[in-house]
PDB file of C-alpha atoms in Angstrom:
ATOM      1  CA  MET A   1     -42.491 -60.701 -43.628  1.00 44.00           C
ATOM      2  CA  LYS A   2     -42.172 -56.944 -43.107  1.00 47.00           C
ATOM      3  CA  ARG A   3     -41.761 -57.360 -39.363  1.00 46.00           C
ATOM      4  CA  PHE A   4     -39.264 -60.161 -39.907  1.00 47.00           C
ATOM      5  CA  ILE A   5     -36.953 -58.059 -42.109  1.00 49.00           C
ATOM      6  CA  LEU A   6     -37.101 -55.115 -39.699  1.00 48.00           C
ATOM      7  CA  SER A   7     -36.380 -57.417 -36.741  1.00 50.00           C
ATOM      8  CA  LEU A   8     -33.435 -58.854 -38.668  1.00 50.00           C
ATOM      9  CA  ILE A   9     -31.829 -55.440 -39.217  1.00 53.00           C
ATOM     10  CA  LEU A  10     -32.348 -54.429 -35.579  1.00 52.00           C
ATOM     11  CA  THR A  11     -31.015 -57.736 -34.267  1.00 51.00           C
ATOM     12  CA  PHE A  12     -27.796 -57.257 -36.170  1.00 53.00           C
ATOM     13  CA  ALA A  13     -27.452 -53.642 -35.037  1.00 53.00           C
ATOM     14  CA  TYR A  14     -27.565 -54.764 -31.413  1.00 47.00           C
ATOM     15  CA  CYS A  15     -25.286 -57.770 -31.617  1.00 50.00           C
ATOM     16  CA  LEU A  16     -22.651 -56.376 -33.945  1.00 51.00           C
ATOM     17  CA  ALA A  17     -22.406 -53.550 -31.473  1.00 47.00           C
ATOM     18  CA  GLN A  18     -20.881 -55.991 -29.032  1.00 44.00           C
ATOM     19  CA  ALA A  19     -17.682 -56.348 -30.970  1.00 45.00           C
ATOM     20  CA  GLN A  20     -16.555 -53.247 -32.830  1.00 50.00           C
ATOM     21  CA  LEU A  21     -13.190 -51.697 -31.935  1.00 58.00           C
ATOM     22  CA  TYR A  22     -12.420 -48.053 -32.657  1.00 65.00           C
ATOM     23  CA  VAL A  23      -9.906 -48.361 -35.510  1.00 77.00           C
ATOM     24  CA  PRO A  24      -9.840 -45.306 -37.820  1.00 85.00           C
ATOM     25  CA  GLY A  25      -9.852 -46.440 -41.443  1.00 88.00           C
ATOM     26  CA  GLU A  26     -11.415 -49.824 -40.709  1.00 90.00           C
ATOM     27  CA  THR A  27     -14.428 -50.870 -42.800  1.00 92.00           C
ATOM     28  CA  LEU A  28     -16.341 -54.121 -42.297  1.00 91.00           C
ATOM     29  CA  HIS A  29     -18.994 -55.514 -44.670  1.00 94.00           C
ATOM     30  CA  TYR A  30     -21.578 -58.148 -43.716  1.00 92.00           C
ATOM     31  CA  LYS A  31     -24.445 -60.083 -45.243  1.00 91.00           C
ATOM     32  CA  MET A  32     -27.481 -61.104 -43.217  1.00 86.00           C
ATOM     33  CA  SER A  33     -29.522 -64.207 -43.930  1.00 83.00           C
ATOM     34  CA  TYR A  34     -32.561 -66.118 -42.711  1.00 77.00           C
ATOM     35  CA  ARG A  35     -32.791 -69.884 -42.334  1.00 72.00           C
ATOM     36  CA  ALA A  36     -35.716 -72.131 -41.381  1.00 64.00           C
ATOM     37  CA  LYS A  37     -36.684 -75.786 -41.791  1.00 63.00           C
ATOM     38  CA  LEU A  38     -38.612 -75.227 -45.019  1.00 58.00           C
ATOM     39  CA  PHE A  39     -36.485 -72.329 -46.299  1.00 62.00           C
ATOM     40  CA  PRO A  40     -32.947 -72.325 -47.686  1.00 67.00           C
ATOM     41  CA  ASN A  41     -30.339 -69.918 -46.347  1.00 68.00           C
ATOM     42  CA  THR A  42     -31.676 -66.667 -47.890  1.00 76.00           C
ATOM     43  CA  GLU A  43     -29.639 -63.451 -47.903  1.00 80.00           C
ATOM     44  CA  VAL A  44     -31.952 -60.538 -47.130  1.00 81.00           C
ATOM     45  CA  ALA A  45     -29.822 -57.558 -46.025  1.00 85.00           C
ATOM     46  CA  ASN A  46     -26.382 -55.925 -46.075  1.00 90.00           C
ATOM     47  CA  VAL A  47     -24.567 -54.041 -43.309  1.00 88.00           C
ATOM     48  CA  VAL A  48     -21.434 -51.870 -43.329  1.00 90.00           C
ATOM     49  CA  MET A  49     -19.497 -50.449 -40.358  1.00 87.00           C
ATOM     50  CA  GLN A  50     -16.864 -47.742 -40.874  1.00 89.00           C
ATOM     51  CA  THR A  51     -14.647 -45.786 -38.456  1.00 89.00           C
ATOM     52  CA  THR A  52     -12.869 -42.499 -39.243  1.00 92.00           C
ATOM     53  CA  GLU A  53     -11.127 -39.686 -37.368  1.00 94.00           C
ATOM     54  CA  THR A  54     -12.872 -36.299 -37.167  1.00 95.00           C
ATOM     55  CA  THR A  55     -13.688 -33.466 -34.744  1.00 96.00           C
ATOM     56  CA  LEU A  56     -16.811 -32.626 -32.748  1.00 96.00           C
ATOM     57  CA  ASP A  57     -17.267 -29.191 -31.170  1.00 94.00           C
ATOM     58  CA  GLY A  58     -13.628 -28.473 -31.972  1.00 95.00           C
ATOM     59  CA  GLN A  59     -12.339 -31.584 -30.183  1.00 95.00           C
ATOM     60  CA  PRO A  60     -10.847 -34.776 -31.692  1.00 95.00           C
ATOM     61  CA  ALA A  61     -13.323 -37.622 -32.060  1.00 94.00           C
ATOM     62  CA  TYR A  62     -13.779 -41.021 -33.636  1.00 90.00           C
ATOM     63  CA  LYS A  63     -16.747 -41.131 -35.993  1.00 91.00           C
ATOM     64  CA  VAL A  64     -18.434 -44.493 -36.433  1.00 86.00           C
ATOM     65  CA  TYR A  65     -20.944 -44.966 -39.228  1.00 88.00           C
ATOM     66  CA  GLY A  66     -23.147 -48.023 -39.495  1.00 86.00           C
ATOM     67  CA  MET A  67     -25.730 -48.690 -42.195  1.00 88.00           C
ATOM     68  CA  GLY A  68     -28.072 -51.614 -42.739  1.00 85.00           C
ATOM     69  CA  GLN A  69     -30.431 -52.045 -45.663  1.00 88.00           C
ATOM     70  CA  THR A  70     -32.459 -54.760 -47.279  1.00 86.00           C
ATOM     71  CA  ALA A  71     -31.052 -56.483 -50.335  1.00 85.00           C
ATOM     72  CA  LYS A  72     -32.503 -55.276 -53.650  1.00 84.00           C
ATOM     73  CA  ALA A  73     -34.485 -58.479 -54.120  1.00 81.00           C
ATOM     74  CA  PHE A  74     -36.441 -57.728 -50.917  1.00 79.00           C
ATOM     75  CA  ASN A  75     -37.035 -53.990 -51.365  1.00 80.00           C
ATOM     76  CA  TRP A  76     -40.421 -54.626 -52.948  1.00 80.00           C
ATOM     77  CA  ILE A  77     -41.542 -56.374 -49.747  1.00 76.00           C
ATOM     78  CA  PHE A  78     -40.294 -53.867 -47.209  1.00 76.00           C
ATOM     79  CA  PRO A  79     -37.426 -51.463 -47.982  1.00 85.00           C
ATOM     80  CA  VAL A  80     -35.238 -50.715 -44.963  1.00 84.00           C
ATOM     81  CA  LYS A  81     -32.317 -48.291 -44.823  1.00 88.00           C
ATOM     82  CA  ASP A  82     -31.148 -47.507 -41.294  1.00 87.00           C
ATOM     83  CA  ALA A  83     -28.087 -45.309 -40.688  1.00 89.00           C
ATOM     84  CA  TYR A  84     -26.367 -44.756 -37.335  1.00 87.00           C
ATOM     85  CA  THR A  85     -23.541 -42.317 -36.556  1.00 89.00           C
ATOM     86  CA  VAL A  86     -21.619 -42.090 -33.289  1.00 88.00           C
ATOM     87  CA  TRP A  87     -18.960 -39.605 -32.157  1.00 92.00           C
ATOM     88  CA  VAL A  88     -16.617 -40.972 -29.484  1.00 88.00           C
ATOM     89  CA  ASP A  89     -14.013 -39.322 -27.250  1.00 88.00           C
ATOM     90  CA  PRO A  90     -10.668 -40.954 -28.235  1.00 85.00           C
ATOM     91  CA  ALA A  91      -9.269 -40.526 -24.709  1.00 85.00           C
ATOM     92  CA  THR A  92     -12.149 -42.051 -22.719  1.00 83.00           C
ATOM     93  CA  LEU A  93     -13.815 -44.130 -25.481  1.00 80.00           C
ATOM     94  CA  ARG A  94     -17.152 -42.773 -24.277  1.00 85.00           C
ATOM     95  CA  THR A  95     -19.905 -41.696 -26.641  1.00 87.00           C
ATOM     96  CA  LYS A  96     -20.319 -37.936 -27.015  1.00 92.00           C
ATOM     97  CA  ARG A  97     -23.123 -37.889 -29.594  1.00 93.00           C
ATOM     98  CA  PHE A  98     -25.323 -40.477 -31.284  1.00 90.00           C
ATOM     99  CA  GLU A  99     -27.592 -39.999 -34.309  1.00 91.00           C
ATOM    100  CA  ALA A 100     -29.971 -42.397 -36.050  1.00 89.00           C
ATOM    101  CA  ASP A 101     -31.811 -41.927 -39.336  1.00 92.00           C
ATOM    102  CA  LEU A 102     -34.253 -44.775 -39.916  1.00 87.00           C
ATOM    103  CA  GLN A 103     -36.219 -45.394 -43.103  1.00 88.00           C
ATOM    104  CA  GLU A 104     -38.435 -48.462 -42.884  1.00 81.00           C
ATOM    105  CA  GLY A 105     -41.131 -48.570 -45.546  1.00 84.00           C
ATOM    106  CA  ASP A 106     -43.334 -45.510 -44.984  1.00 86.00           C
ATOM    107  CA  TYR A 107     -41.980 -45.071 -41.466  1.00 86.00           C
ATOM    108  CA  THR A 108     -39.141 -42.631 -40.746  1.00 90.00           C
ATOM    109  CA  ARG A 109     -37.474 -41.756 -37.462  1.00 89.00           C
ATOM    110  CA  LYS A 110     -34.634 -39.383 -36.606  1.00 93.00           C
ATOM    111  CA  SER A 111     -32.964 -39.492 -33.183  1.00 91.00           C
ATOM    112  CA  THR A 112     -30.150 -37.611 -31.449  1.00 94.00           C
ATOM    113  CA  PHE A 113     -28.539 -38.432 -28.072  1.00 92.00           C
ATOM    114  CA  ILE A 114     -26.196 -36.012 -26.305  1.00 94.00           C
ATOM    115  CA  PHE A 115     -24.188 -37.610 -23.486  1.00 93.00           C
ATOM    116  CA  ASP A 116     -23.253 -35.510 -20.433  1.00 95.00           C
ATOM    117  CA  TRP A 117     -20.797 -37.738 -18.577  1.00 93.00           C
ATOM    118  CA  HIS A 118     -19.911 -35.084 -16.003  1.00 94.00           C
ATOM    119  CA  ASN A 119     -23.484 -35.169 -14.679  1.00 96.00           C
ATOM    120  CA  HIS A 120     -24.251 -38.750 -15.793  1.00 94.00           C
ATOM    121  CA  LYS A 121     -27.170 -37.666 -17.957  1.00 94.00           C
ATOM    122  CA  VAL A 122     -28.201 -38.311 -21.546  1.00 92.00           C
ATOM    123  CA  HIS A 123     -30.439 -35.871 -23.405  1.00 94.00           C
ATOM    124  CA  THR A 124     -32.440 -37.501 -26.187  1.00 93.00           C
ATOM    125  CA  ARG A 125     -34.709 -36.102 -28.851  1.00 94.00           C
ATOM    126  CA  TRP A 126     -36.526 -37.912 -31.635  1.00 92.00           C
ATOM    127  CA  ARG A 127     -39.273 -37.407 -34.162  1.00 93.00           C
ATOM    128  CA  THR A 128     -41.123 -39.425 -36.775  1.00 90.00           C
ATOM    129  CA  LYS A 129     -43.185 -38.561 -39.816  1.00 86.00           C
ATOM    130  CA  GLN A 130     -46.285 -39.192 -37.737  1.00 82.00           C
ATOM    131  CA  ARG A 131     -45.260 -37.472 -34.462  1.00 88.00           C
ATOM    132  CA  PRO A 132     -43.604 -34.146 -33.557  1.00 90.00           C
ATOM    133  CA  GLU A 133     -40.229 -33.942 -31.818  1.00 92.00           C
ATOM    134  CA  GLN A 134     -40.062 -35.385 -28.310  1.00 93.00           C
ATOM    135  CA  LEU A 135     -37.433 -34.725 -25.650  1.00 94.00           C
ATOM    136  CA  ARG A 136     -36.241 -36.688 -22.650  1.00 93.00           C
ATOM    137  CA  THR A 137     -33.385 -36.599 -20.124  1.00 94.00           C
ATOM    138  CA  MET A 138     -32.359 -39.823 -18.377  1.00 92.00           C
ATOM    139  CA  ASP A 139     -29.826 -40.842 -15.752  1.00 92.00           C
ATOM    140  CA  ILE A 140     -26.963 -43.036 -16.955  1.00 89.00           C
ATOM    141  CA  SER A 141     -24.153 -44.973 -15.305  1.00 88.00           C
ATOM    142  CA  ASP A 142     -20.577 -45.693 -16.351  1.00 84.00           C
ATOM    143  CA  ASN A 143     -21.899 -48.874 -18.011  1.00 78.00           C
ATOM    144  CA  SER A 144     -24.402 -47.014 -20.230  1.00 80.00           C
ATOM    145  CA  MET A 145     -23.884 -46.972 -24.002  1.00 74.00           C
ATOM    146  CA  ASP A 146     -25.808 -46.307 -27.170  1.00 70.00           C
ATOM    147  CA  ALA A 147     -26.643 -49.307 -29.364  1.00 64.00           C
ATOM    148  CA  ILE A 148     -23.697 -48.779 -31.718  1.00 64.00           C
ATOM    149  CA  SER A 149     -21.060 -48.133 -29.051  1.00 66.00           C
ATOM    150  CA  LEU A 150     -21.959 -51.456 -27.491  1.00 62.00           C
ATOM    151  CA  TYR A 151     -20.182 -52.938 -30.525  1.00 56.00           C
ATOM    152  CA  PHE A 152     -16.900 -51.648 -29.228  1.00 59.00           C
ATOM    153  CA  ASN A 153     -17.131 -53.081 -25.760  1.00 61.00           C
ATOM    154  CA  MET A 154     -16.261 -56.688 -26.478  1.00 61.00           C
ATOM    155  CA  ARG A 155     -13.261 -55.830 -28.637  1.00 67.00           C
ATOM    156  CA  THR A 156     -11.772 -53.687 -25.895  1.00 66.00           C
ATOM    157  CA  VAL A 157     -11.887 -56.428 -23.254  1.00 68.00           C
ATOM    158  CA  ASP A 158      -8.385 -57.240 -21.992  1.00 71.00           C
ATOM    159  CA  ASP A 159      -7.222 -60.653 -23.235  1.00 76.00           C
ATOM    160  CA  LYS A 160      -6.336 -61.583 -19.653  1.00 78.00           C
ATOM    161  CA  GLU A 161     -10.038 -61.262 -18.709  1.00 78.00           C
ATOM    162  CA  ILE A 162     -11.272 -63.577 -21.467  1.00 81.00           C
ATOM    163  CA  LYS A 163     -11.401 -66.894 -19.667  1.00 84.00           C
ATOM    164  CA  GLU A 164     -13.981 -69.372 -18.395  1.00 84.00           C
ATOM    165  CA  GLY A 165     -16.652 -67.622 -16.336  1.00 84.00           C
ATOM    166  CA  PHE A 166     -16.063 -64.143 -17.794  1.00 86.00           C
ATOM    167  CA  ALA A 167     -19.315 -62.149 -18.031  1.00 83.00           C
ATOM    168  CA  ARG A 168     -20.342 -58.519 -18.179  1.00 80.00           C
ATOM    169  CA  ASP A 169     -23.529 -56.489 -17.624  1.00 80.00           C
ATOM    170  CA  LEU A 170     -24.121 -53.367 -19.725  1.00 77.00           C
ATOM    171  CA  GLU A 171     -26.876 -50.805 -20.264  1.00 80.00           C
ATOM    172  CA  MET A 172     -28.156 -49.809 -23.705  1.00 77.00           C
ATOM    173  CA  VAL A 173     -29.611 -46.304 -24.033  1.00 80.00           C
ATOM    174  CA  LEU A 174     -32.658 -45.963 -26.283  1.00 75.00           C
ATOM    175  CA  GLU A 175     -34.737 -42.837 -26.948  1.00 69.00           C
ATOM    176  CA  ASP A 176     -36.958 -43.146 -23.907  1.00 74.00           C
ATOM    177  CA  THR A 177     -35.592 -45.997 -21.823  1.00 77.00           C
ATOM    178  CA  VAL A 178     -32.527 -48.010 -20.846  1.00 78.00           C
ATOM    179  CA  ARG A 179     -32.351 -51.736 -21.615  1.00 77.00           C
ATOM    180  CA  TYR A 180     -30.004 -54.120 -19.858  1.00 80.00           C
ATOM    181  CA  LEU A 181     -27.696 -56.495 -21.662  1.00 78.00           C
ATOM    182  CA  LYS A 182     -25.616 -59.441 -20.472  1.00 81.00           C
ATOM    183  CA  PHE A 183     -22.854 -61.206 -22.349  1.00 80.00           C
ATOM    184  CA  ARG A 184     -20.623 -64.055 -21.291  1.00 87.00           C
ATOM    185  CA  TYR A 185     -17.650 -65.873 -22.747  1.00 90.00           C
ATOM    186  CA  GLU A 186     -18.416 -69.378 -24.064  1.00 93.00           C
ATOM    187  CA  GLY A 187     -14.959 -70.537 -25.147  1.00 94.00           C
ATOM    188  CA  ARG A 188     -12.775 -70.872 -28.241  1.00 95.00           C
ATOM    189  CA  GLU A 189     -14.001 -72.430 -31.504  1.00 97.00           C
ATOM    190  CA  VAL A 190     -12.814 -72.942 -35.062  1.00 98.00           C
ATOM    191  CA  LYS A 191     -15.495 -71.289 -37.215  1.00 97.00           C
ATOM    192  CA  LYS A 192     -15.938 -71.527 -40.991  1.00 97.00           C
ATOM    193  CA  ILE A 193     -17.034 -68.252 -42.596  1.00 97.00           C
ATOM    194  CA  LYS A 194     -18.649 -68.403 -46.033  1.00 94.00           C
ATOM    195  CA  ASN A 195     -16.225 -67.459 -48.851  1.00 94.00           C
ATOM    196  CA  LEU A 196     -13.494 -66.449 -46.369  1.00 97.00           C
ATOM    197  CA  GLY A 197     -12.405 -69.728 -44.776  1.00 97.00           C
ATOM    198  CA  LYS A 198     -11.765 -71.083 -41.286  1.00 98.00           C
ATOM    199  CA  PHE A 199     -10.817 -68.921 -38.304  1.00 98.00           C
ATOM    200  CA  ASN A 200      -9.896 -69.340 -34.657  1.00 98.00           C
ATOM    201  CA  THR A 201     -12.632 -67.476 -32.780  1.00 96.00           C
ATOM    202  CA  LEU A 202     -13.817 -66.378 -29.352  1.00 92.00           C
ATOM    203  CA  LYS A 203     -17.485 -67.170 -28.796  1.00 93.00           C
ATOM    204  CA  PHE A 204     -19.816 -65.033 -26.668  1.00 88.00           C
ATOM    205  CA  ARG A 205     -23.486 -65.476 -25.787  1.00 87.00           C
ATOM    206  CA  CYS A 206     -25.558 -62.315 -25.325  1.00 81.00           C
ATOM    207  CA  LYS A 207     -29.032 -61.469 -24.083  1.00 81.00           C
ATOM    208  CA  ILE A 208     -30.927 -58.161 -24.177  1.00 75.00           C
ATOM    209  CA  ALA A 209     -33.569 -57.573 -21.511  1.00 72.00           C
ATOM    210  CA  THR A 210     -37.061 -56.715 -22.758  1.00 58.00           C
ATOM    211  CA  SER A 211     -39.686 -54.685 -20.925  1.00 51.00           C
ATOM    212  CA  ASP A 212     -40.716 -58.017 -19.365  1.00 50.00           C
ATOM    213  CA  GLY A 213     -37.216 -58.773 -18.111  1.00 48.00           C
ATOM    214  CA  TYR A 214     -35.031 -61.398 -19.777  1.00 44.00           C
ATOM    215  CA  ALA A 215     -37.899 -63.413 -21.274  1.00 43.00           C
ATOM    216  CA  PHE A 216     -37.169 -64.518 -24.845  1.00 39.00           C
ATOM    217  CA  GLN A 217     -38.370 -62.372 -27.734  1.00 49.00           C
ATOM    218  CA  ASP A 218     -37.136 -62.309 -31.327  1.00 45.00           C
ATOM    219  CA  GLY A 219     -33.815 -60.536 -31.514  1.00 48.00           C
ATOM    220  CA  THR A 220     -33.079 -60.541 -27.768  1.00 65.00           C
ATOM    221  CA  GLU A 221     -30.709 -63.532 -27.672  1.00 77.00           C
ATOM    222  CA  PHE A 222     -27.711 -64.117 -29.908  1.00 81.00           C
ATOM    223  CA  GLU A 223     -24.247 -65.624 -30.213  1.00 88.00           C
ATOM    224  CA  VAL A 224     -21.213 -63.764 -31.525  1.00 87.00           C
ATOM    225  CA  TRP A 225     -17.959 -65.240 -32.846  1.00 92.00           C
ATOM    226  CA  ILE A 226     -15.072 -62.743 -32.987  1.00 90.00           C
ATOM    227  CA  SER A 227     -11.602 -63.280 -34.404  1.00 93.00           C
ATOM    228  CA  ASP A 228      -9.141 -64.697 -31.874  1.00 93.00           C
ATOM    229  CA  ASP A 229      -6.412 -62.166 -32.631  1.00 92.00           C
ATOM    230  CA  ARG A 230      -5.615 -58.554 -31.788  1.00 88.00           C
ATOM    231  CA  ASN A 231      -8.274 -57.204 -34.173  1.00 89.00           C
ATOM    232  CA  LYS A 232     -11.192 -58.986 -32.481  1.00 88.00           C
ATOM    233  CA  ILE A 233     -13.506 -58.330 -35.407  1.00 88.00           C
ATOM    234  CA  PRO A 234     -16.981 -59.923 -35.412  1.00 87.00           C
ATOM    235  CA  LEU A 235     -16.943 -62.764 -37.937  1.00 93.00           C
ATOM    236  CA  TYR A 236     -20.308 -64.453 -37.432  1.00 92.00           C
ATOM    237  CA  ILE A 237     -23.506 -63.767 -35.506  1.00 87.00           C
ATOM    238  CA  LYS A 238     -26.517 -66.005 -34.969  1.00 87.00           C
ATOM    239  CA  SER A 239     -29.846 -65.236 -33.328  1.00 80.00           C
ATOM    240  CA  PRO A 240     -32.786 -67.637 -32.919  1.00 73.00           C
ATOM    241  CA  ILE A 241     -36.279 -66.393 -33.728  1.00 69.00           C
ATOM    242  CA  LYS A 242     -39.641 -68.114 -33.287  1.00 66.00           C
ATOM    243  CA  VAL A 243     -39.390 -69.688 -36.736  1.00 64.00           C
ATOM    244  CA  GLY A 244     -35.809 -70.363 -37.812  1.00 67.00           C
ATOM    245  CA  SER A 245     -32.750 -68.242 -37.154  1.00 74.00           C
ATOM    246  CA  VAL A 246     -30.957 -65.111 -38.322  1.00 78.00           C
ATOM    247  CA  GLN A 247     -27.280 -65.153 -39.291  1.00 86.00           C
ATOM    248  CA  ALA A 248     -24.800 -62.446 -40.241  1.00 87.00           C
ATOM    249  CA  TYR A 249     -21.307 -63.096 -41.541  1.00 93.00           C
ATOM    250  CA  LEU A 250     -18.319 -61.020 -42.581  1.00 95.00           C
ATOM    251  CA  THR A 251     -17.861 -60.771 -46.353  1.00 96.00           C
ATOM    252  CA  SER A 252     -14.971 -58.301 -46.678  1.00 97.00           C
ATOM    253  CA  TYR A 253     -12.807 -55.954 -44.628  1.00 95.00           C
ATOM    254  CA  GLU A 254     -10.421 -53.030 -45.098  1.00 95.00           C
ATOM    255  CA  GLY A 255      -7.973 -51.135 -42.933  1.00 94.00           C
ATOM    256  CA  LEU A 256      -7.469 -53.613 -40.084  1.00 92.00           C
ATOM    257  CA  ARG A 257      -4.931 -52.426 -37.538  1.00 89.00           C
ATOM    258  CA  TYR A 258      -3.246 -55.830 -37.146  1.00 91.00           C
ATOM    259  CA  PRO A 259      -2.682 -58.932 -39.310  1.00 94.00           C
ATOM    260  CA  LEU A 260      -5.658 -61.309 -39.260  1.00 95.00           C
ATOM    261  CA  ASP A 261      -3.705 -64.008 -37.427  1.00 96.00           C
ATOM    262  CA  SER A 262      -6.868 -65.936 -36.551  1.00 97.00           C
ATOM    263  CA  PHE A 263      -7.223 -67.072 -40.179  1.00 98.00           C
ATOM    264  CA  ILE A 264      -6.437 -70.792 -40.609  1.00 97.00           C
ATOM    265  CA  LYS A 265      -7.186 -71.725 -44.222  1.00 88.00           C
ATOM    266  CA  LYS A 266      -9.697 -71.367 -47.042  1.00 81.00           C
TER     267      LYS A 266
END
């Protein structure tokens, strides 16, 4: 059960990252749930994503904060509270700095990535309660992103590109390696979101490569439904696991840049 809850949080961190647009003042709240044949739809975690304007090293920046934690009813099993912060260049929309502060039961991990786009390098450092600080420098390409900035990529796709056959390959930077990710457009759907109503959506299917390539592992495949309007906010996410599936759905939102024209009815 401990590994399941942790996998659930990480799965959402990766797939929500496919669809977050940089909109200062925007806040999105989600609930995550687990469903299996012999289990009802059980809510096990909450996630919030928030974007603000700030400065970094004296330069303007977007600051994106994401936090996922287990629901109170599950803290006795395995308390998780993972926080991610990203600073982004408003002109290029490239990550300048990434920080993660993970608290998962007795395990803690702090990470910092510094992106050097001029030389196409990323300098990472991380430490845990059990291990001293480690450092690494890796080569990156124009398609490289941290796990949170991946959220922004799908929402910045030009509407003219979103048509049958559209697909994109990206690279996700972790502390000591780079994982490859593919996502492709699946079409338009009307999707019902719990307590919010029905929406016109754009559906994407995504896959994260593991160390063994693109073989299936829990949390490496998922589907994302984003609002079919100018906001392109992620409304619903689903990922199969070996027993059952993981879902995440939008529960509330604040500070959207545009009207939520994708909404149909309650």
